[in-house]
Every structure is written in C-alpha cells, then in structure tokens.
Coordinates of C-alpha atoms in Angstrom, one line a residue:
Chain N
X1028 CA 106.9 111.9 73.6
X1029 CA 105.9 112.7 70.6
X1030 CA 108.2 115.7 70.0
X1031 CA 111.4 112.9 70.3
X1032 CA 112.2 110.2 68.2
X1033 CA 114.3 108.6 70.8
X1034 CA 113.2 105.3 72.0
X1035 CA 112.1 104.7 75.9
X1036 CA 114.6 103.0 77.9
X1037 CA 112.8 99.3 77.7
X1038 CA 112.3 99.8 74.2
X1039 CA 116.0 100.2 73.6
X1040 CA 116.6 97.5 76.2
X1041 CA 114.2 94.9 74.0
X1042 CA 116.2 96.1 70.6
X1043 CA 119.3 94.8 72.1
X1044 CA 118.1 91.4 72.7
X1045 CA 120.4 89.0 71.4
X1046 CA 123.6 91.5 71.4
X1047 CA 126.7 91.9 74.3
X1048 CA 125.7 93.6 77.5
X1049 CA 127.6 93.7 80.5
X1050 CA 125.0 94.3 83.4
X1051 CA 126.3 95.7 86.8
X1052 CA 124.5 94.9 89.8
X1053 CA 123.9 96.7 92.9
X1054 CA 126.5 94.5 94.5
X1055 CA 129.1 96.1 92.3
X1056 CA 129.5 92.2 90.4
X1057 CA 129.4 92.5 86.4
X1058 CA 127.8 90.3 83.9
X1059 CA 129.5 89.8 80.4
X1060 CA 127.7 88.4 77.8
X1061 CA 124.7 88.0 75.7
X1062 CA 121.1 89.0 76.8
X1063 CA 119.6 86.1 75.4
X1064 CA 116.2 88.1 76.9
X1065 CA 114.8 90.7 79.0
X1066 CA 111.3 91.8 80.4
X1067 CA 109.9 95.1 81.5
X1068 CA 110.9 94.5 84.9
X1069 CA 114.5 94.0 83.8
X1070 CA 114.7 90.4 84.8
X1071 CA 117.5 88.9 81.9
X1072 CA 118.3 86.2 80.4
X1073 CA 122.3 85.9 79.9
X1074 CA 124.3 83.6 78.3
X1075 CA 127.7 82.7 77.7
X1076 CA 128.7 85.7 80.6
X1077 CA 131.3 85.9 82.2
X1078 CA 130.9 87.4 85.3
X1079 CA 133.3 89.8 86.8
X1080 CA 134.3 91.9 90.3
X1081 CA 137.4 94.6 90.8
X1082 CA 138.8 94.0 87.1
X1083 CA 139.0 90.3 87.5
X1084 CA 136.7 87.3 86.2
X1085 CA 135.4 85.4 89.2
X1086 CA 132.9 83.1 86.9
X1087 CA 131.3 81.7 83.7
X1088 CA 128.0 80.4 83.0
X1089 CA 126.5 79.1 80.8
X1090 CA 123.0 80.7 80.9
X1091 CA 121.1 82.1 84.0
X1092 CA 118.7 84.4 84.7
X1093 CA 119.1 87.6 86.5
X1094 CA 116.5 89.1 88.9
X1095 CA 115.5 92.6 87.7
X1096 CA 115.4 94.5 90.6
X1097 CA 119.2 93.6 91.6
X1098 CA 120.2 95.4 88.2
X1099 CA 122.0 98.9 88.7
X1100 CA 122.7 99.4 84.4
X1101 CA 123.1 97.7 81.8
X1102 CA 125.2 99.2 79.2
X1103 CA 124.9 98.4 75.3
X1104 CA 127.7 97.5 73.5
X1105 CA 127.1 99.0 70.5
X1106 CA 130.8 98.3 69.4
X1107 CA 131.5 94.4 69.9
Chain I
X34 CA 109.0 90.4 70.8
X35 CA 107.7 89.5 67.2
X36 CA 111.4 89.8 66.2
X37 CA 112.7 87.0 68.4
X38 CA 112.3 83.9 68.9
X39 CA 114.1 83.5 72.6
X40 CA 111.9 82.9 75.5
X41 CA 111.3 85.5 78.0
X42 CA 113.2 84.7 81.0
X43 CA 110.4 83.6 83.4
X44 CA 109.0 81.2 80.5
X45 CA 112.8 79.9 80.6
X46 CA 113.1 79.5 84.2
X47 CA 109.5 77.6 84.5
X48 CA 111.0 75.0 81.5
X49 CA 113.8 74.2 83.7
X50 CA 111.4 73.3 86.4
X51 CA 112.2 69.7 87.6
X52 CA 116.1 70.6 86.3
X53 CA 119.5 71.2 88.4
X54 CA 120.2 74.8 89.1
X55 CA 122.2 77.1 91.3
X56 CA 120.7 80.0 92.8
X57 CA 122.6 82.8 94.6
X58 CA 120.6 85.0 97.2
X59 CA 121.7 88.6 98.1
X60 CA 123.4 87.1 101.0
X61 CA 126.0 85.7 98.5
X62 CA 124.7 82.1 99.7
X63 CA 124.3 79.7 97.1
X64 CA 121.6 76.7 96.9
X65 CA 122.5 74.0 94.4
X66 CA 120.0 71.3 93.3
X67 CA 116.7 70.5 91.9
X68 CA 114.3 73.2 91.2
X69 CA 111.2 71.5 91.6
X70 CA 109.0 74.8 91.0
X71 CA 108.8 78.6 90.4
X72 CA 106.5 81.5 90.4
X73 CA 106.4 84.4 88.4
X74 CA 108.1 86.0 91.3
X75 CA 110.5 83.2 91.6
X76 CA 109.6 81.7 94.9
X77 CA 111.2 78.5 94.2
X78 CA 111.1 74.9 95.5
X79 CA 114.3 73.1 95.5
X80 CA 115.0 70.0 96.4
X81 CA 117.4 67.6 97.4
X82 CA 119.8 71.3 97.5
X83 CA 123.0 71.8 99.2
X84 CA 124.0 75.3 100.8
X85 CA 127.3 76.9 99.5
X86 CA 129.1 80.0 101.5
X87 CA 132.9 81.2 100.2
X88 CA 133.2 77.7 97.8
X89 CA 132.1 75.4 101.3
X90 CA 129.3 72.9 101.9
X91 CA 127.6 74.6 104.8
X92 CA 124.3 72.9 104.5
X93 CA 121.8 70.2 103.2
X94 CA 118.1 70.0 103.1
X95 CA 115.1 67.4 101.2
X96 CA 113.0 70.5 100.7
X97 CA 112.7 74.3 100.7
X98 CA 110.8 77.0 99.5
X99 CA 113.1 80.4 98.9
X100 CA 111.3 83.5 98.9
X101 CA 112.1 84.9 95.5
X102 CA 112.7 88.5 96.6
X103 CA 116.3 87.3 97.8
X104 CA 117.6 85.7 94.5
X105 CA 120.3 87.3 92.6
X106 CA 120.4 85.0 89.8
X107 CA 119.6 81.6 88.9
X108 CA 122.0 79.5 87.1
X109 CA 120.3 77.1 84.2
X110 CA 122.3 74.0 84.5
X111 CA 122.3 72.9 80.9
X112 CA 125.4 70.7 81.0
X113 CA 124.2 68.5 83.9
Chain O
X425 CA 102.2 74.5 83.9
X426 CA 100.6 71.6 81.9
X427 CA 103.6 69.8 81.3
X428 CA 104.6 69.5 85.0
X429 CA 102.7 67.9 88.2
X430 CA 105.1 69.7 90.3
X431 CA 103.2 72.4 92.9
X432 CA 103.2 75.9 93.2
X433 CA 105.5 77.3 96.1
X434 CA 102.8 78.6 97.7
X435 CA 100.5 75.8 97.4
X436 CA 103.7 73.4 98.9
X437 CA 103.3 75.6 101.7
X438 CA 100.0 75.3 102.4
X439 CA 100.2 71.8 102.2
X440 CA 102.3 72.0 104.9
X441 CA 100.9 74.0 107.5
X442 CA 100.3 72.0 110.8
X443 CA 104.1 70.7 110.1
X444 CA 107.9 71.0 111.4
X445 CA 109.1 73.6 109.4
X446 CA 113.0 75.9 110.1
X447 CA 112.2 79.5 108.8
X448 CA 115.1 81.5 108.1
X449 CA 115.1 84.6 108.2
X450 CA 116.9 87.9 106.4
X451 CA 118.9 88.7 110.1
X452 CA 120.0 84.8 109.8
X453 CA 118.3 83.8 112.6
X454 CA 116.0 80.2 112.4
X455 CA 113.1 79.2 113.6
X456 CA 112.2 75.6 114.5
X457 CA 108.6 74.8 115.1
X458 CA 105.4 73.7 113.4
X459 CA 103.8 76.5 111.2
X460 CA 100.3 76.6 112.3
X461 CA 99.4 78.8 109.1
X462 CA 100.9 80.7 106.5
X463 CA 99.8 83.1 103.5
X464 CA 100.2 84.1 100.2
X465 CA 102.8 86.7 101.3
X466 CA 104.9 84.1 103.6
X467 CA 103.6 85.7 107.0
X468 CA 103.4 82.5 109.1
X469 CA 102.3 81.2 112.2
X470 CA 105.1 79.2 114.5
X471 CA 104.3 77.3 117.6
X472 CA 106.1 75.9 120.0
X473 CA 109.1 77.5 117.9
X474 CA 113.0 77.5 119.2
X475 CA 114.8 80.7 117.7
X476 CA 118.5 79.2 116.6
X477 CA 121.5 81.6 115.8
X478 CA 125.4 80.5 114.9
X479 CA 123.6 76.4 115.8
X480 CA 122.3 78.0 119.6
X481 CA 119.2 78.4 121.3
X482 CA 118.7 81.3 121.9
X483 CA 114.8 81.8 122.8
X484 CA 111.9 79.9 122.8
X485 CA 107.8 80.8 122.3
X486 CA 104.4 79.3 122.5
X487 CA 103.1 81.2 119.2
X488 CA 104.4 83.8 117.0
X489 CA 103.0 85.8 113.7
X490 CA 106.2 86.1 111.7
X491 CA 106.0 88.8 109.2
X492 CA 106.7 87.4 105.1
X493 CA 108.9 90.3 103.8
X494 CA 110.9 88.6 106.1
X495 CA 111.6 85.3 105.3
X496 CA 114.7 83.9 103.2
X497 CA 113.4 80.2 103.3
X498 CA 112.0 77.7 104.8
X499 CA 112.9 74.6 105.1
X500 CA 110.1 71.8 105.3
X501 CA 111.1 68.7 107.0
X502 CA 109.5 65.7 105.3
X503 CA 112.0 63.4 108.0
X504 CA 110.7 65.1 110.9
Chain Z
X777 CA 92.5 76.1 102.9
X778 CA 89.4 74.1 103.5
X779 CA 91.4 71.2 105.0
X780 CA 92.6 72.9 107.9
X781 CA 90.7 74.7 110.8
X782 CA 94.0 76.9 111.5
X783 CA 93.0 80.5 111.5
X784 CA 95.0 82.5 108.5
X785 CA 98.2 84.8 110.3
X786 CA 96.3 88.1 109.9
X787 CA 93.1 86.5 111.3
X788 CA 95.1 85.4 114.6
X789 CA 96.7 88.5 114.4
X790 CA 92.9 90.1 115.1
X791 CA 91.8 87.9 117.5
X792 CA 94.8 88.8 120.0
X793 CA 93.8 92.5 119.9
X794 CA 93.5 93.6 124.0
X795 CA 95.7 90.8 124.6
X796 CA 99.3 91.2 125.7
X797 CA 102.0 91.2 122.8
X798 CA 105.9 91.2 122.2
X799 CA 106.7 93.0 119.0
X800 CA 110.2 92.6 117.4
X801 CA 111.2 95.5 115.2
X802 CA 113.8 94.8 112.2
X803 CA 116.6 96.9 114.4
X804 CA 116.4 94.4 117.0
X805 CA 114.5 96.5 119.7
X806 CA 111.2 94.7 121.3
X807 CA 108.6 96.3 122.7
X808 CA 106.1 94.4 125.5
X809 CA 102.6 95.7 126.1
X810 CA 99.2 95.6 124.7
X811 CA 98.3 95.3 121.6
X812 CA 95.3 97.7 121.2
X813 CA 94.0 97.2 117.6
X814 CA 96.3 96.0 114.3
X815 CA 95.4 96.1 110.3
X816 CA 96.7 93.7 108.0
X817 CA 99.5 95.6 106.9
X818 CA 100.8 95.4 110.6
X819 CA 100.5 99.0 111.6
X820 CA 100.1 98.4 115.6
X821 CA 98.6 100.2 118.3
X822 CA 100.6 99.7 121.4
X823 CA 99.6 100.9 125.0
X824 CA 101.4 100.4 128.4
X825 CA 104.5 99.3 126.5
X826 CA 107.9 98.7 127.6
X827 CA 110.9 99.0 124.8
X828 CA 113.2 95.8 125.4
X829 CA 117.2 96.3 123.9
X830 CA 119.7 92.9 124.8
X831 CA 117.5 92.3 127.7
X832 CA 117.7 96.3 129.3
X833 CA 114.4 98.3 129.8
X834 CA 115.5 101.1 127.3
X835 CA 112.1 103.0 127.2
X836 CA 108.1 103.3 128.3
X837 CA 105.7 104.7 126.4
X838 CA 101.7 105.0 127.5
X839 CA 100.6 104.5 123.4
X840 CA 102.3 104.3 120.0
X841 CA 101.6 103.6 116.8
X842 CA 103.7 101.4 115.5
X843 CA 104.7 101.3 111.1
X844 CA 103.4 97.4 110.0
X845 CA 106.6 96.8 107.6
X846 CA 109.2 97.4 110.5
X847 CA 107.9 94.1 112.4
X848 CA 109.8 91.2 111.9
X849 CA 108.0 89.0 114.2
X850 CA 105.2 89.5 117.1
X851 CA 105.3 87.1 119.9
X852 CA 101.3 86.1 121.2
X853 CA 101.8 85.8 124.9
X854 CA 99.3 83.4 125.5
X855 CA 100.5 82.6 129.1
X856 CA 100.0 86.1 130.5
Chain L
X658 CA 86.5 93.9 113.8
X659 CA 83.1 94.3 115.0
X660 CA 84.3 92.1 118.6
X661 CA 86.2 95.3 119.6
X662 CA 85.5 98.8 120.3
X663 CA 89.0 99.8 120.1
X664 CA 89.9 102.3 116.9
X665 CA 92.3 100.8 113.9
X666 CA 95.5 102.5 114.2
X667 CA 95.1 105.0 111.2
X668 CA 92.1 105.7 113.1
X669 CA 94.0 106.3 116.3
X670 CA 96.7 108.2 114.2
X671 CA 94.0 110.8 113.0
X672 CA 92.5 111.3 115.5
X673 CA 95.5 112.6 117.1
X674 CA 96.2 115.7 114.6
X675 CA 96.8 119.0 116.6
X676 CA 98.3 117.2 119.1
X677 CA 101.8 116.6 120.5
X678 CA 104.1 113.3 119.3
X679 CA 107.2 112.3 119.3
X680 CA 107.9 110.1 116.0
X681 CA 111.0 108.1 115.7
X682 CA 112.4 107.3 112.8
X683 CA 114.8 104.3 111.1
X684 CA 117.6 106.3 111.4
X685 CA 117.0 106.5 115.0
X686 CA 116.8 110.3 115.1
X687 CA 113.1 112.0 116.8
X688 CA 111.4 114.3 116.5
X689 CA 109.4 116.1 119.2
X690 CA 106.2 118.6 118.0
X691 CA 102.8 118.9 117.0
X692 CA 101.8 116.5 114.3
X693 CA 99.9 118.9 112.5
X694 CA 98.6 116.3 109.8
X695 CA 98.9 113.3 109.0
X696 CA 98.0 110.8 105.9
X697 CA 97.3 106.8 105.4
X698 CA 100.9 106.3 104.4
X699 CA 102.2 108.0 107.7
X700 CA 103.4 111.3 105.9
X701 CA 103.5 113.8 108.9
X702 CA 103.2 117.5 108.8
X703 CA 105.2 118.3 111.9
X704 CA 105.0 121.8 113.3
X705 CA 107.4 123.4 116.3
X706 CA 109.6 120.6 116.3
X707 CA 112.6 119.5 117.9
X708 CA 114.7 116.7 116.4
X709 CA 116.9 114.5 119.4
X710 CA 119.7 112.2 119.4
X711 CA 120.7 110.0 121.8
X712 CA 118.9 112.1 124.0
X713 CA 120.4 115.7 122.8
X714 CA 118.2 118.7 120.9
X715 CA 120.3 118.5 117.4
X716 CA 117.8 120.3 115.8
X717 CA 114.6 123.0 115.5
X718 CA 112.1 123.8 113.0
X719 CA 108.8 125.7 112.5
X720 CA 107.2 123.3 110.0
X721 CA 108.5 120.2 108.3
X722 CA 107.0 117.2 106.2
X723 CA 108.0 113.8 107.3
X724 CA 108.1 110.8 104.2
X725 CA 106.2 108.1 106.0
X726 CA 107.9 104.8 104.7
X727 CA 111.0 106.5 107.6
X728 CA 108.6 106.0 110.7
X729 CA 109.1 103.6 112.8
X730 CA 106.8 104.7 115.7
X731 CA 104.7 107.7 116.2
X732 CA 104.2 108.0 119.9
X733 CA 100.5 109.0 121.5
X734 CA 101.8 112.1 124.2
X735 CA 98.4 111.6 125.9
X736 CA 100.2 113.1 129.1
X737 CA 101.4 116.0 127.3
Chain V
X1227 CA 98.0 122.9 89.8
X1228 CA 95.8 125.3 88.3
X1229 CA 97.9 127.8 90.5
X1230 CA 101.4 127.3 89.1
X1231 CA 103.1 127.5 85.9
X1232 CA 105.7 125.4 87.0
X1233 CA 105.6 121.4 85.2
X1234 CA 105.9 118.3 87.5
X1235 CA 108.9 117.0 88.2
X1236 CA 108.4 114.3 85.5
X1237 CA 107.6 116.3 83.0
X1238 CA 110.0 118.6 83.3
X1239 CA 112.7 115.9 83.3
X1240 CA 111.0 114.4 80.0
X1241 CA 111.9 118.1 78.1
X1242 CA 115.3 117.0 79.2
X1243 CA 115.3 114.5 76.7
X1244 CA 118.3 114.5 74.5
X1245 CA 120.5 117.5 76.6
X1246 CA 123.3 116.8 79.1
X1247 CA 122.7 115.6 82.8
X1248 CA 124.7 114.7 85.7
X1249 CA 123.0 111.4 87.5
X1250 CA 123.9 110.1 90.9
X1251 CA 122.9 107.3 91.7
X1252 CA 122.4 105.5 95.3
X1253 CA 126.0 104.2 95.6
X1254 CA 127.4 108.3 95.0
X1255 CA 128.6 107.2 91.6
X1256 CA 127.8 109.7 89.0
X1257 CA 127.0 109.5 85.5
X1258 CA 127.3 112.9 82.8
X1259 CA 126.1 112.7 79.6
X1260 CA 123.7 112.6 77.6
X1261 CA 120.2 111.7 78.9
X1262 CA 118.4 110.3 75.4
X1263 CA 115.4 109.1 77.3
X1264 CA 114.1 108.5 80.4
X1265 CA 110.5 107.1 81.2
X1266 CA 108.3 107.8 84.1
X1267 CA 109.9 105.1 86.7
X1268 CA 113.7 107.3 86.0
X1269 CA 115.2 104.1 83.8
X1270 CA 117.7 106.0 82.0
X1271 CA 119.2 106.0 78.6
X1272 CA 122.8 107.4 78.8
X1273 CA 124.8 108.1 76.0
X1274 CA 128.5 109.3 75.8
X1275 CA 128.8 109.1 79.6
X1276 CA 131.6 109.5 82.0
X1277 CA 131.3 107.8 85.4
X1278 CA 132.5 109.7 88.6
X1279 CA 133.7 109.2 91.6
X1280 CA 135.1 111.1 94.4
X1281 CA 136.3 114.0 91.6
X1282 CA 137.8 110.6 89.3
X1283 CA 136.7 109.7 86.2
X1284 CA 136.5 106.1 86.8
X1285 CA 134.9 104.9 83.5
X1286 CA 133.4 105.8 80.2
X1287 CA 130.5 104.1 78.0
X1288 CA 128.6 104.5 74.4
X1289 CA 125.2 103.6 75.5
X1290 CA 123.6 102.5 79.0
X1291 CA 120.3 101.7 80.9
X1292 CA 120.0 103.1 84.0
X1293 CA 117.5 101.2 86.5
X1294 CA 115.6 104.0 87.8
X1295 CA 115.1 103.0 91.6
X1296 CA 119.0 103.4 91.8
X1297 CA 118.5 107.5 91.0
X1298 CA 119.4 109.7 93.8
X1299 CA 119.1 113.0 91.6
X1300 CA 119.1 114.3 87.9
X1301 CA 121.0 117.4 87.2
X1302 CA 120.0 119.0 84.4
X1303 CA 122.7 120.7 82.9
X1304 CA 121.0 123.9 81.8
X1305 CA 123.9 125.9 81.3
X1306 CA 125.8 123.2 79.2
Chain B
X604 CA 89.2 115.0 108.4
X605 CA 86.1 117.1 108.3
X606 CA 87.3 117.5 111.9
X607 CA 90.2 119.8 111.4
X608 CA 90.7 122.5 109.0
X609 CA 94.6 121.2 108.9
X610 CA 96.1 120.2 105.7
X611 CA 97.3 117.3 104.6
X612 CA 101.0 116.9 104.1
X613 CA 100.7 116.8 100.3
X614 CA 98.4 119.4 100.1
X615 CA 100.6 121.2 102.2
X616 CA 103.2 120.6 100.3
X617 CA 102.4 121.5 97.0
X618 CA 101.5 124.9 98.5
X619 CA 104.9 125.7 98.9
X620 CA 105.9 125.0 95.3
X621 CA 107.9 128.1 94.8
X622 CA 109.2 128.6 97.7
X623 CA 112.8 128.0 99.8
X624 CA 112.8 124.5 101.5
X625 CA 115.8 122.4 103.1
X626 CA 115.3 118.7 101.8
X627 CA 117.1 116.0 103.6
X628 CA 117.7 113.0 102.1
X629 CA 118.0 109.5 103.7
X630 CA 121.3 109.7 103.2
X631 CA 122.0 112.4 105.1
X632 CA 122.8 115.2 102.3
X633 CA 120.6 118.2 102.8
X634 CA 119.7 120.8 100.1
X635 CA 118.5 124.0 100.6
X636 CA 117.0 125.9 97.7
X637 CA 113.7 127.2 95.5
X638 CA 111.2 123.9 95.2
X639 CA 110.0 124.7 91.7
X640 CA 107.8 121.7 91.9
X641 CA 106.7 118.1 93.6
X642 CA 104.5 115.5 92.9
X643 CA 102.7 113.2 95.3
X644 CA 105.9 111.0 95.4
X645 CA 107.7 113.5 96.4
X646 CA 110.4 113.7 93.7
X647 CA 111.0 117.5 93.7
X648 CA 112.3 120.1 91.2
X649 CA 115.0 121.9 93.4
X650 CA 116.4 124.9 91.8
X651 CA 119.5 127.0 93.0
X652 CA 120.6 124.8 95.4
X653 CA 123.6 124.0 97.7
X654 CA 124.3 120.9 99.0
X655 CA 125.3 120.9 102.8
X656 CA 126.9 117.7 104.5
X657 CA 127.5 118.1 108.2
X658 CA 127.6 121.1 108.1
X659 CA 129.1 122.4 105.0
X660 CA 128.5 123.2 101.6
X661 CA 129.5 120.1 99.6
X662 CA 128.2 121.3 96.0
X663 CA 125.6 123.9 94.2
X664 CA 123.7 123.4 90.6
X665 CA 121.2 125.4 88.6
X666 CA 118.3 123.0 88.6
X667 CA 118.1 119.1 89.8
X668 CA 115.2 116.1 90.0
X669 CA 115.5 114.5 93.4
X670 CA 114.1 110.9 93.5
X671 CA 110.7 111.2 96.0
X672 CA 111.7 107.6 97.8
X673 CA 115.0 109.0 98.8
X674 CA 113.2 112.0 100.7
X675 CA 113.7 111.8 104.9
X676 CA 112.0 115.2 105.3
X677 CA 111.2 118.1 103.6
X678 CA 111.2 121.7 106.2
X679 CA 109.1 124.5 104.6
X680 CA 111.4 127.3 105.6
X681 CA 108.2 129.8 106.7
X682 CA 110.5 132.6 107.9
X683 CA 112.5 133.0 104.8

C-alpha cells in the first residue's frame, strides 16, 4: 500500500467515530445518527439514530449497538 | 483509539449487563428485558424478557440464552 | 467481568444440562425436553424431547444431537 | 464439566457410529439409515439409507457422504 | 475412534476419487460423473458430468470444479 | 505462480485503488465510482458513487464503506 | 493422495489461469470468459466476459473480480 496515501476502509471507518453515519443493513432498514463507536468487525455503536425503511422513519433510539456482520454500508457524511 | 474516549461497543454492551434492553433478532422478533450477561459474540442471557412480533406481546420467559449470531441490534435502555 | 457476579452464557448453560429446557430453533420449530449436554458451540443433547410448531405436537424422540449453528434460543425453565 | 457424567454432543455423536440414525437436513428432507463413521464437524457417512420428504420415501441410496453444516438435528434411534 | 474400523468420512470421500458419484447440491440441482478429485472442504473436480433436475439431463460438461460449502451430499455409486 | 505473469485477484484489485469501478453487491444493487481503497476482506471505500438498480439511478453519496461479504463482483473500469 | 496422480481441485484450477471458463454463481448468473487469475478462495479475475441468465446474454465488461464465496462451479471449457 505503500504507493497510496488513501486510508484502508477500517481506518477511515475509526476516523469517523463521533460524526453522522447512516448505516444500511442487509434488511434494507437505515440507521441515522452518530457512531458513537465501531470495531474491526463493524459491530457500531449509534446514538441518537433514527432509524428508517422505504423513505419513512419507523424508530428512535437512544443508543444501541449494531451487530457487524448485519451491516451492508455505512456511508460518511462528510457534509452534515 | 487514542483519539477517543468512547467505549468500543462490546465494552458498552458488557456495562449494561444487569440493565433493561431490547434486542431484535434477524427474524424481526424482539426480546425486551433484563440482560443479565453477554459474550464477546453476544450470546446473551435475558431475563425476566417478554417476546414482541408486529408491536404484540407474543411471549414471556424467566430465563433465556440467545445465540448471538441472530441479533440485529441491541437497544441500551438508558432512560429506564 | 469483575464488577458483576452474573455468569457467562455458556457457563448458564452448562449449569443446566440434565434440565427442562425449550430450544428454538432458526426454522421456528421448539423443542421441549431435558438437555442431556450441550457445548461451547450450542450443539445440544435433548431427551425425551417433543418438537412443537404454531403451539402443536408435532413429533416426539428418545434422544437427539441438535446441531448449534442452529439454535435461536433456549429457554431454561427454572419453574419446571 | 466435572459435575456431570453426561457424555459431551460430539462424544455421543461417536459412540452411535454402526448404529441406526435419522438425519434432518436444513431443507427439511430426512434421511434414515446407518450412520457409518461422523467427525466433529458433522460430515456423515450414511449406508443403507432411505431419504424421508412429509412422510413419502423420496429416495435410496446404498452410501453417502453427507456435508456436517447442512444437519439441523440427528435423531439416535436407540429403540431399533 | 480406535472402537471402530470403519473409515472417517473424508477418508471415505478420498478414497473414492476416480470413481463415479452423483453429488447434490443446496440448490437441489446434481450432478452425475466421475469425481476426479476431491479436497477436505469438499471442493470436487467433476469430470464427464451430467447435471439433473427434477429428474431431467439440464446439462453436460467435460470437466468442472464444484465449491464445496454447495454440497449437500456426495453419493458413494458403489454399484456403478 | 512462478508460471504466470498474471497477479492474484487481490492484488490486482488493490492497483485499482483510486480509479472507477462498478460494484454489485448480493442484493443486485450496484455501486460506480470511485474505489479509494479496498482491503483484503473487499470492505470498500466508495467515493462519488451512484447506486443502481434495474438501469435507475436510485441514489447518490460522498463517501461510503462497503462491507465486503456483501460483494458479488468488482468491475474495474479500465476503459474509464 | 500418493494413490492417484489426480489433481486437486485448486491445483487444477490454477492450471487453467489463462484460459476460457464458464463460472456460475450461486445466484444463478453464469459468465463465460478468459480466467486471468484465482486464488485458493476462488475469487477469480474474469476478463472479456458476457454475462448469460437463462439463456441469454444479460451484460459484457472488460475485466471484473468475482467474490470466491459466491462461486457454485467453475467448468474448465477443455475443448475451446
């Protein structure tokens, strides 16, 4: 790797720690909030999410933990 | 993870131990009441825990053991 | 796990192996019977075991080896 | 799990080799024969076996090899 | 396993190479040939093969590699 | 692979790093875009993507993680 | 297997690097093109490739990385 000064994907995932993800899961439901946390296996801490399906929000909590191998992305809000 | 100071999310789910939480499984069922343990790959002892299908009761049970391969997500019930 | 006097899962489980437990499984059927063992990975021994699906009987068997990937819960019943 | 004389699944498992078996496969199909050796991932050898579907003979085969992580449960027939 | 005579299943599995199976896989579709080799994860070279469904030819090859987590059996044509 | 020039799959996707790719995932959603790293399980990091389905452009984000167990395939966008 | 000069299916494979294959994938899409590479996973470098669904051509691309756990079978097209 050392002709890229790209980060890997887990190293990216730990920088956003703290910030607005919204994580989709393989059962199509989205998670809106913040990754309070995250480990190399992709199991996430969220907090204050909102959790949505088809467009419209079905929940809130306010913290849970989300089991890695259910996660299809996870997309960065670099904008919010 | 010099840079923060949240817990990763299996330190935070075994500090709830002995607390309320919900957890979904895959199934979409979801188990609500006292998480009386956890492993690292959340196998889970709850207690006292009522089954919920569709917003329904459908269940009750003193003691279980959930195989942690199923769970979705656990909810960290902070208010209760 | 200092702070808690709470067992393990797994070592719940062992403690009760000779003892009334329902297994559920992924397919949603139930088992009702004493599990005469169990390991690490949840594969368990039932005997004398009912098989229950939509609150029916549906078979019934001396001994079984019930394979862990299996298994959603199981239930131990302390009342029984 | 020196406070119990039950054998451990997989040990059970090996001491019914030669005996006469009912495997359950994940897709619901059973299959009723020998069991002519087993490792402790589940891989079976069957011989003389009949393939059980909703209570029709659907098959016969003289040996097989069953795959170990399509077993969802393995009935001991210790009556025959 | 020294109480038995009787050959473990990878055992069995080898020792069958050069010779005729029929393997089924999860998706119910078989295949009919010489299982030319065969490894300890039940990847199959299959050579002069016909692939059934629901009992009709659907398919012919010279030479194909099977993924072994798809088996579901492998069956043993001693007859053949 | 002394006999081949050709690299290993993994590698080959690691000089990818930083060009356009189309990725479909399990669930036949695509995702093209940039591919700004990928490590050797296939987690992704996506940036500027388009997700499609069935011909549609059904969303667009900045930045995402792609879980790597989720990949079908990787186009790689040589001609781009 | 010093008793058969046979072999074994990744060894086999990898001698076709190069060469035309048809790969099917679990579900269902086949593609038929030059395997440029594979590792012992079986995620495959497929280059020049159509994609056929029942029967038809469903798509074509330059160069792809197909994921090894999503490989059914792979036929080593001998005769082209």
């Amino acid at each position: 790797m050392s002709q890229t000064t790209a980060k890997r994907p887990l190293t990216t995932l730990q920088k956003n720690v703290k910030k607005q993800v919204i994580v989709r899961l393989k059962n199509e439901v989205e998670y809106k909030g913040k990754m309070s946390n995250v480990d190399s296996y992709m199991n996430l801490i969220m907090t204050e999410a909102e959790e949505h399906h088809d467009g419209k929000v079905i929940g809130k909590f306010a913290r849970a933990i989300l089991r890695g191998n259910n996660v299809l992305f996870i997309k960065l809000e670099d904008e919010i």
